Tab-separated table of C-alpha atoms in Angstrom:
chain	number	residue	atom	x	y	z
T	28	MET	CA	-11.123	10.976	-26.599
T	29	ARG	CA	-9.543	8.331	-28.799
T	30	ILE	CA	-5.835	7.446	-28.539
T	31	SER	CA	-4.339	5.420	-31.383
T	32	THR	CA	-0.707	6.631	-31.369
T	33	ARG	CA	2.001	7.162	-28.775
T	34	ASN	CA	1.110	10.822	-28.468
T	35	ALA	CA	1.778	13.150	-25.530
T	36	THR	CA	-1.267	11.923	-23.601
T	37	PHE	CA	-0.221	8.288	-23.943
T	38	GLN	CA	3.314	9.166	-22.868
T	39	GLN	CA	1.955	10.852	-19.735
T	40	TRP	CA	0.085	7.670	-18.810
T	41	GLU	CA	3.120	5.533	-19.623
T	42	ALA	CA	5.261	7.700	-17.326
T	43	LEU	CA	2.902	6.937	-14.431
T	44	LEU	CA	4.044	3.309	-14.669
T	45	THR	CA	7.764	3.912	-14.717
T	46	ASN	CA	8.587	7.327	-13.259
T	47	ARG	CA	7.982	7.924	-9.568
T	48	ASN	CA	8.767	11.643	-9.775
T	49	LYS	CA	6.202	12.165	-12.522
T	50	ARG	CA	3.600	10.242	-10.511
T	51	GLN	CA	4.280	12.493	-7.572
T	52	ARG	CA	4.184	15.719	-9.573
T	53	ALA	CA	0.930	14.696	-11.264
T	54	GLY	CA	-0.524	13.384	-8.006
T	55	GLU	CA	-1.909	10.334	-9.778
T	56	PHE	CA	-1.080	6.744	-10.666
T	57	LEU	CA	-2.244	4.066	-13.089
T	58	VAL	CA	-4.297	1.145	-11.782
T	59	GLN	CA	-4.432	-2.237	-13.507
T	60	GLY	CA	-6.708	-5.183	-12.787
T	61	VAL	CA	-10.379	-5.865	-12.160
T	62	ARG	CA	-10.303	-6.010	-8.356
T	63	PRO	CA	-8.076	-2.944	-7.779
T	64	ILE	CA	-10.153	-0.819	-10.178
T	65	SER	CA	-13.397	-2.056	-8.622
T	66	LEU	CA	-12.211	-1.233	-5.099
T	67	ALA	CA	-10.911	2.180	-6.118
T	68	VAL	CA	-14.361	3.047	-7.474
T	69	GLU	CA	-16.249	1.377	-4.598
T	70	ARG	CA	-14.188	3.150	-1.905
T	71	GLY	CA	-14.661	6.564	-3.458
T	72	TRP	CA	-11.148	7.296	-4.711
T	73	GLU	CA	-10.772	10.105	-7.235
T	74	ILE	CA	-10.957	8.455	-10.670
T	75	ARG	CA	-9.435	10.993	-13.030
T	76	ALA	CA	-9.786	8.934	-16.207
T	77	LEU	CA	-10.877	5.489	-17.367
T	78	LEU	CA	-9.109	3.998	-20.353
T	79	ALA	CA	-11.037	1.440	-22.404
T	80	SER	CA	-9.626	-0.820	-25.104
T	81	ASP	CA	-10.947	-0.307	-28.610
T	82	GLY	CA	-11.353	-4.073	-28.921
T	83	PRO	CA	-14.597	-6.021	-28.408
T	84	GLY	CA	-17.440	-4.426	-26.454
T	85	LEU	CA	-17.154	-3.995	-22.712
T	86	SER	CA	-18.266	-6.664	-20.267
T	87	ARG	CA	-21.007	-6.058	-17.726
T	88	TRP	CA	-18.276	-5.255	-15.187
T	89	GLY	CA	-16.697	-2.685	-17.491
T	90	ARG	CA	-20.015	-0.999	-18.227
T	91	ASP	CA	-20.836	-0.868	-14.505
T	92	VAL	CA	-17.462	0.724	-13.695
T	93	LEU	CA	-17.881	3.365	-16.383
T	94	GLU	CA	-21.378	4.180	-15.160
T	95	THR	CA	-20.509	4.218	-11.446
T	96	ALA	CA	-17.241	6.147	-11.677
T	97	GLY	CA	-18.608	8.899	-13.901
T	98	ALA	CA	-15.035	9.781	-14.871
T	99	PRO	CA	-13.693	11.108	-18.174
T	100	ARG	CA	-12.972	8.232	-20.520
T	101	ALA	CA	-10.668	7.484	-23.405
T	102	VAL	CA	-10.751	4.745	-26.015
T	103	VAL	CA	-7.216	3.449	-26.516
T	104	ALA	CA	-5.843	1.191	-29.234
T	105	ALA	CA	-5.478	-2.400	-28.057
T	106	GLU	CA	-1.720	-2.548	-28.603
T	107	LEU	CA	-1.264	0.588	-26.495
T	108	MET	CA	-3.508	-0.830	-23.772
T	109	ARG	CA	-1.316	-3.943	-23.703
T	110	GLU	CA	1.700	-1.748	-23.040
T	111	LEU	CA	-0.038	0.185	-20.265
T	112	GLY	CA	-1.515	-2.969	-18.764
T	113	GLY	CA	1.705	-4.977	-18.837
T	114	LYS	CA	-0.011	-7.668	-20.895
T	115	ASP	CA	1.870	-9.748	-23.451
T	116	GLU	CA	-1.285	-11.150	-25.023
T	117	ASP	CA	-4.765	-9.790	-24.344
T	118	ALA	CA	-5.263	-6.073	-23.858
T	119	PRO	CA	-6.903	-5.168	-20.531
T	120	GLU	CA	-10.529	-4.141	-20.800
T	121	LEU	CA	-10.105	-1.092	-18.551
T	122	LEU	CA	-7.357	0.855	-16.838
T	123	ALA	CA	-7.850	3.709	-14.382
T	124	VAL	CA	-5.915	6.885	-13.676
T	125	VAL	CA	-6.456	7.525	-9.965
T	126	GLY	CA	-5.583	10.552	-7.831
T	127	MET	CA	-3.296	10.100	-4.831
T	128	PRO	CA	-4.689	10.988	-1.403
T	129	PRO	CA	-2.636	13.283	0.854
T	130	ASP	CA	0.159	11.832	2.977
T	131	ASP	CA	-1.568	12.957	6.134
T	132	LEU	CA	-1.289	10.872	9.313
T	133	THR	CA	-4.663	12.158	10.483
T	134	ARG	CA	-6.159	9.783	7.886
T	135	LEU	CA	-5.361	7.047	10.436
T	136	ALA	CA	-8.379	7.049	12.731
T	137	PRO	CA	-7.410	6.709	16.426
T	138	GLY	CA	-9.255	4.445	18.826
T	139	GLY	CA	-9.012	1.538	21.221
T	140	ASN	CA	-8.528	-0.952	18.391
T	141	LEU	CA	-5.811	1.090	16.697
T	142	LEU	CA	-3.292	-1.082	14.855
T	143	VAL	CA	-0.947	0.684	12.484
T	144	VAL	CA	1.927	-1.027	10.689
T	145	VAL	CA	5.054	0.995	9.917
T	146	PHE	CA	7.309	-0.308	7.135
T	147	ASP	CA	10.711	1.350	7.590
T	148	ARG	CA	12.611	2.034	4.337
T	149	PRO	CA	11.329	-0.916	2.248
T	150	THR	CA	13.204	-1.365	-1.017
T	151	THR	CA	10.835	-3.648	-2.938
T	152	PRO	CA	7.443	-2.426	-4.205
T	153	GLY	CA	6.090	-5.981	-4.128
T	154	ASN	CA	6.848	-6.237	-0.409
T	155	VAL	CA	5.024	-2.962	0.236
T	156	GLY	CA	1.952	-4.245	-1.587
T	157	THR	CA	2.089	-7.607	0.177
T	158	LEU	CA	2.306	-5.928	3.581
T	159	VAL	CA	-0.665	-3.679	2.740
T	160	ARG	CA	-2.655	-6.767	1.719
T	161	SER	CA	-1.837	-8.513	5.018
T	162	ALA	CA	-2.628	-5.385	7.023
T	163	ASP	CA	-6.053	-5.251	5.390
T	164	ALA	CA	-6.660	-8.980	5.923
T	165	PHE	CA	-5.819	-8.865	9.644
T	166	GLY	CA	-7.777	-5.739	10.512
T	167	ALA	CA	-5.101	-3.066	10.718
T	168	SER	CA	-6.134	0.583	10.774
T	169	GLY	CA	-3.528	1.591	8.218
T	170	VAL	CA	0.063	1.414	6.988
T	171	ILE	CA	2.824	4.019	7.198
T	172	VAL	CA	5.871	3.810	4.919
T	173	THR	CA	8.817	5.768	6.326
T	174	GLY	CA	12.108	7.029	5.017
T	175	HIS	CA	13.656	6.632	1.575
T	176	ALA	CA	11.440	3.778	0.459
T	177	ALA	CA	9.762	1.967	-2.401
T	178	ASP	CA	6.642	3.727	-3.643
T	179	PRO	CA	3.274	2.244	-2.590
T	180	TYR	CA	1.844	3.682	-5.837
T	181	ASP	CA	4.334	1.791	-7.999
T	182	PRO	CA	2.304	-0.578	-10.235
T	183	LYS	CA	4.071	-3.593	-8.700
T	184	ALA	CA	2.999	-2.485	-5.220
T	185	VAL	CA	-0.567	-1.792	-6.343
T	186	ARG	CA	-0.830	-5.221	-7.990
T	187	ALA	CA	0.694	-7.000	-4.970
T	188	SER	CA	-1.867	-5.357	-2.691
T	189	THR	CA	-4.667	-6.923	-4.831
T	190	GLY	CA	-6.758	-3.840	-4.204
T	191	SER	CA	-6.138	-3.504	-0.454
T	192	LEU	CA	-4.321	-0.223	-1.135
T	193	PHE	CA	-7.786	1.250	-1.695
T	194	ALA	CA	-9.336	-0.309	1.410
T	195	LEU	CA	-7.203	1.199	4.185
T	196	PRO	CA	-5.069	4.332	4.582
T	197	VAL	CA	-1.486	4.052	3.351
T	198	VAL	CA	0.578	7.115	4.269
T	199	ARG	CA	4.180	8.025	3.479
T	200	ALA	CA	6.247	9.838	6.124
T	201	PRO	CA	9.748	11.285	5.656
T	202	SER	CA	11.123	9.713	8.849
T	203	HIS	CA	10.319	8.220	12.238
T	204	ARG	CA	9.967	11.689	13.738
T	205	GLU	CA	6.620	12.465	12.113
T	206	VAL	CA	5.201	9.122	13.233
T	207	LEU	CA	6.395	9.593	16.813
T	208	ASP	CA	4.940	13.106	16.901
T	209	TRP	CA	1.609	11.691	15.707
T	210	ALA	CA	1.738	8.886	18.307
T	211	GLY	CA	2.634	11.459	20.974
T	212	GLY	CA	-0.426	13.455	20.027
T	213	LEU	CA	-2.598	10.373	20.467
T	214	ARG	CA	-1.132	9.769	23.902
T	215	ALA	CA	-1.801	13.376	24.848
T	216	ASP	CA	-5.422	12.793	23.862
T	217	GLY	CA	-5.656	9.773	26.136
T	218	VAL	CA	-4.977	6.955	23.648
T	219	PRO	CA	-2.358	4.696	25.323
T	220	VAL	CA	-0.608	3.718	22.102
T	221	GLN	CA	2.499	1.518	22.307
T	222	VAL	CA	5.260	1.316	19.681
T	223	VAL	CA	6.447	-2.263	19.149
T	224	GLY	CA	9.375	-3.133	16.901
T	225	THR	CA	10.121	-6.501	15.317
T	226	ASP	CA	13.627	-7.921	15.240
T	227	GLU	CA	15.070	-11.436	15.064
T	228	ARG	CA	17.070	-10.670	18.225
T	229	GLY	CA	14.224	-9.055	20.150
T	230	PRO	CA	14.285	-9.966	23.874
T	231	VAL	CA	10.614	-11.064	23.996
T	232	GLU	CA	8.751	-13.549	21.822
T	233	ILE	CA	5.878	-11.826	20.103
T	234	ALA	CA	3.269	-14.202	21.561
T	235	GLU	CA	4.395	-13.199	25.068
T	236	HIS	CA	3.831	-9.494	24.542
T	237	ASP	CA	0.374	-7.939	24.944
T	238	LEU	CA	-0.773	-6.550	21.600
T	239	THR	CA	-4.424	-6.070	22.476
T	240	GLY	CA	-4.168	-2.323	23.138
T	241	PRO	CA	-3.580	0.496	20.633
T	242	THR	CA	-0.392	-0.477	18.827
T	243	VAL	CA	2.052	0.827	16.242
T	244	LEU	CA	3.879	-2.221	14.889
T	245	VAL	CA	7.201	-1.397	13.204
T	246	VAL	CA	8.836	-3.644	10.587
T	247	GLY	CA	12.326	-2.971	9.247
T	248	ASN	CA	14.045	-2.837	5.891
T	249	GLU	CA	14.411	-6.157	4.045
T	250	THR	CA	18.219	-6.167	4.347
T	251	HIS	CA	19.168	-4.056	7.358
T	252	GLY	CA	16.113	-4.301	9.607
T	253	LEU	CA	15.020	-1.372	11.737
T	254	SER	CA	17.055	1.803	11.843
T	255	ALA	CA	18.814	2.728	15.065
T	256	ALA	CA	16.391	5.618	15.503
T	257	TRP	CA	13.384	3.314	15.345
T	258	ARG	CA	14.977	0.812	17.735
T	259	GLU	CA	15.510	3.573	20.250
T	260	ALA	CA	11.960	4.858	19.822
T	261	CYS	CA	10.200	1.508	20.342
T	262	ASP	CA	8.675	0.755	23.727
T	263	GLN	CA	9.360	-2.951	23.185
T	264	MET	CA	11.253	-5.101	20.669
T	265	VAL	CA	9.794	-8.520	19.927
T	266	ARG	CA	10.975	-11.490	17.909
T	267	ILE	CA	9.262	-14.187	15.871
T	268	PRO	CA	10.818	-17.551	16.755
T	269	ILE	CA	11.972	-19.491	13.679
T	270	THR	CA	13.750	-22.788	13.103
T	271	GLY	CA	15.497	-24.479	10.204
T	272	ALA	CA	18.277	-23.113	8.059
T	273	ALA	CA	16.558	-19.770	7.355
T	274	SER	CA	18.443	-16.848	8.860
T	275	SER	CA	15.374	-14.617	8.922
T	276	LEU	CA	11.913	-14.043	7.475
T	277	ASN	CA	11.113	-11.870	4.512
T	278	ALA	CA	10.006	-8.468	5.847
T	279	ALA	CA	6.477	-8.717	4.458
T	280	ALA	CA	6.183	-12.298	5.742
T	281	ALA	CA	7.345	-11.207	9.204
T	282	ALA	CA	4.781	-8.429	9.194
T	283	SER	CA	2.071	-10.931	8.236
T	284	VAL	CA	3.016	-13.204	11.135
T	285	ALA	CA	3.035	-10.268	13.566
T	286	LEU	CA	-0.352	-9.090	12.277
T	287	TYR	CA	-1.802	-12.574	12.661
T	288	GLU	CA	-0.540	-12.786	16.252
T	289	THR	CA	-2.078	-9.402	17.007
T	290	ALA	CA	-5.408	-10.477	15.516
T	291	ARG	CA	-5.250	-13.765	17.469
T	292	GLN	CA	-4.717	-11.967	20.764
T	293	ARG	CA	-7.490	-9.514	20.065
T	294	ARG	CA	-9.950	-12.267	19.206
T	295	GLY	CA	-9.082	-13.886	22.519
T	296	ARG	CA	-9.720	-10.632	24.336
């Protein structure tokens, strides 16, 4: 297939960048960048289409992706690829249309090393992607995004994750209830999971709380912090001590610190 005008097919792809409802209805999203596309293919995600620029011939990387993915492909005019890739100058070599996995909490494998990060009602896609990247870097089992929240499949979130979105499960849940039901099921099966919330006024410093066991670590909204329902549900609230004129940490930064502390304790164990 060759696309040289802003026809209906191009408009469908363009909508995946800007319209969350259309992404959800189609069950797919557009992936930009060498590393994210490579990881999506390597980790076995459903590649529904690969879009290649009609410019110069493909690089070795591009040829390998096309061969490995075995997905339907389209040749797209360079100026249209620039629009889809968010590039002001060079058109991207490849873009991928990738299917969304189900929002199923059973994708989060239980076990003694369980570490799941919950991001409660985040408003910024970039923060979602940054948190996913940190969760991947520090060995988390997965990420849950709860409530009315920014979309982890927004292109800004996908880019901020630098491909980590494809390396660990990221699941959306309507509210805290579904997460607590899932955690309750784990406990019933003998997994002693604890739910730990982060808050600048938490009664215990994070380094003083044992994070070596199965843990659900909950991080609040960038502006309002954790909801009252999450605060009530947590087994323990912890704080990250800070100094200086800063009133608080960015939510994704706070999550990164908490993940590092968890990894530090577990290495010590």
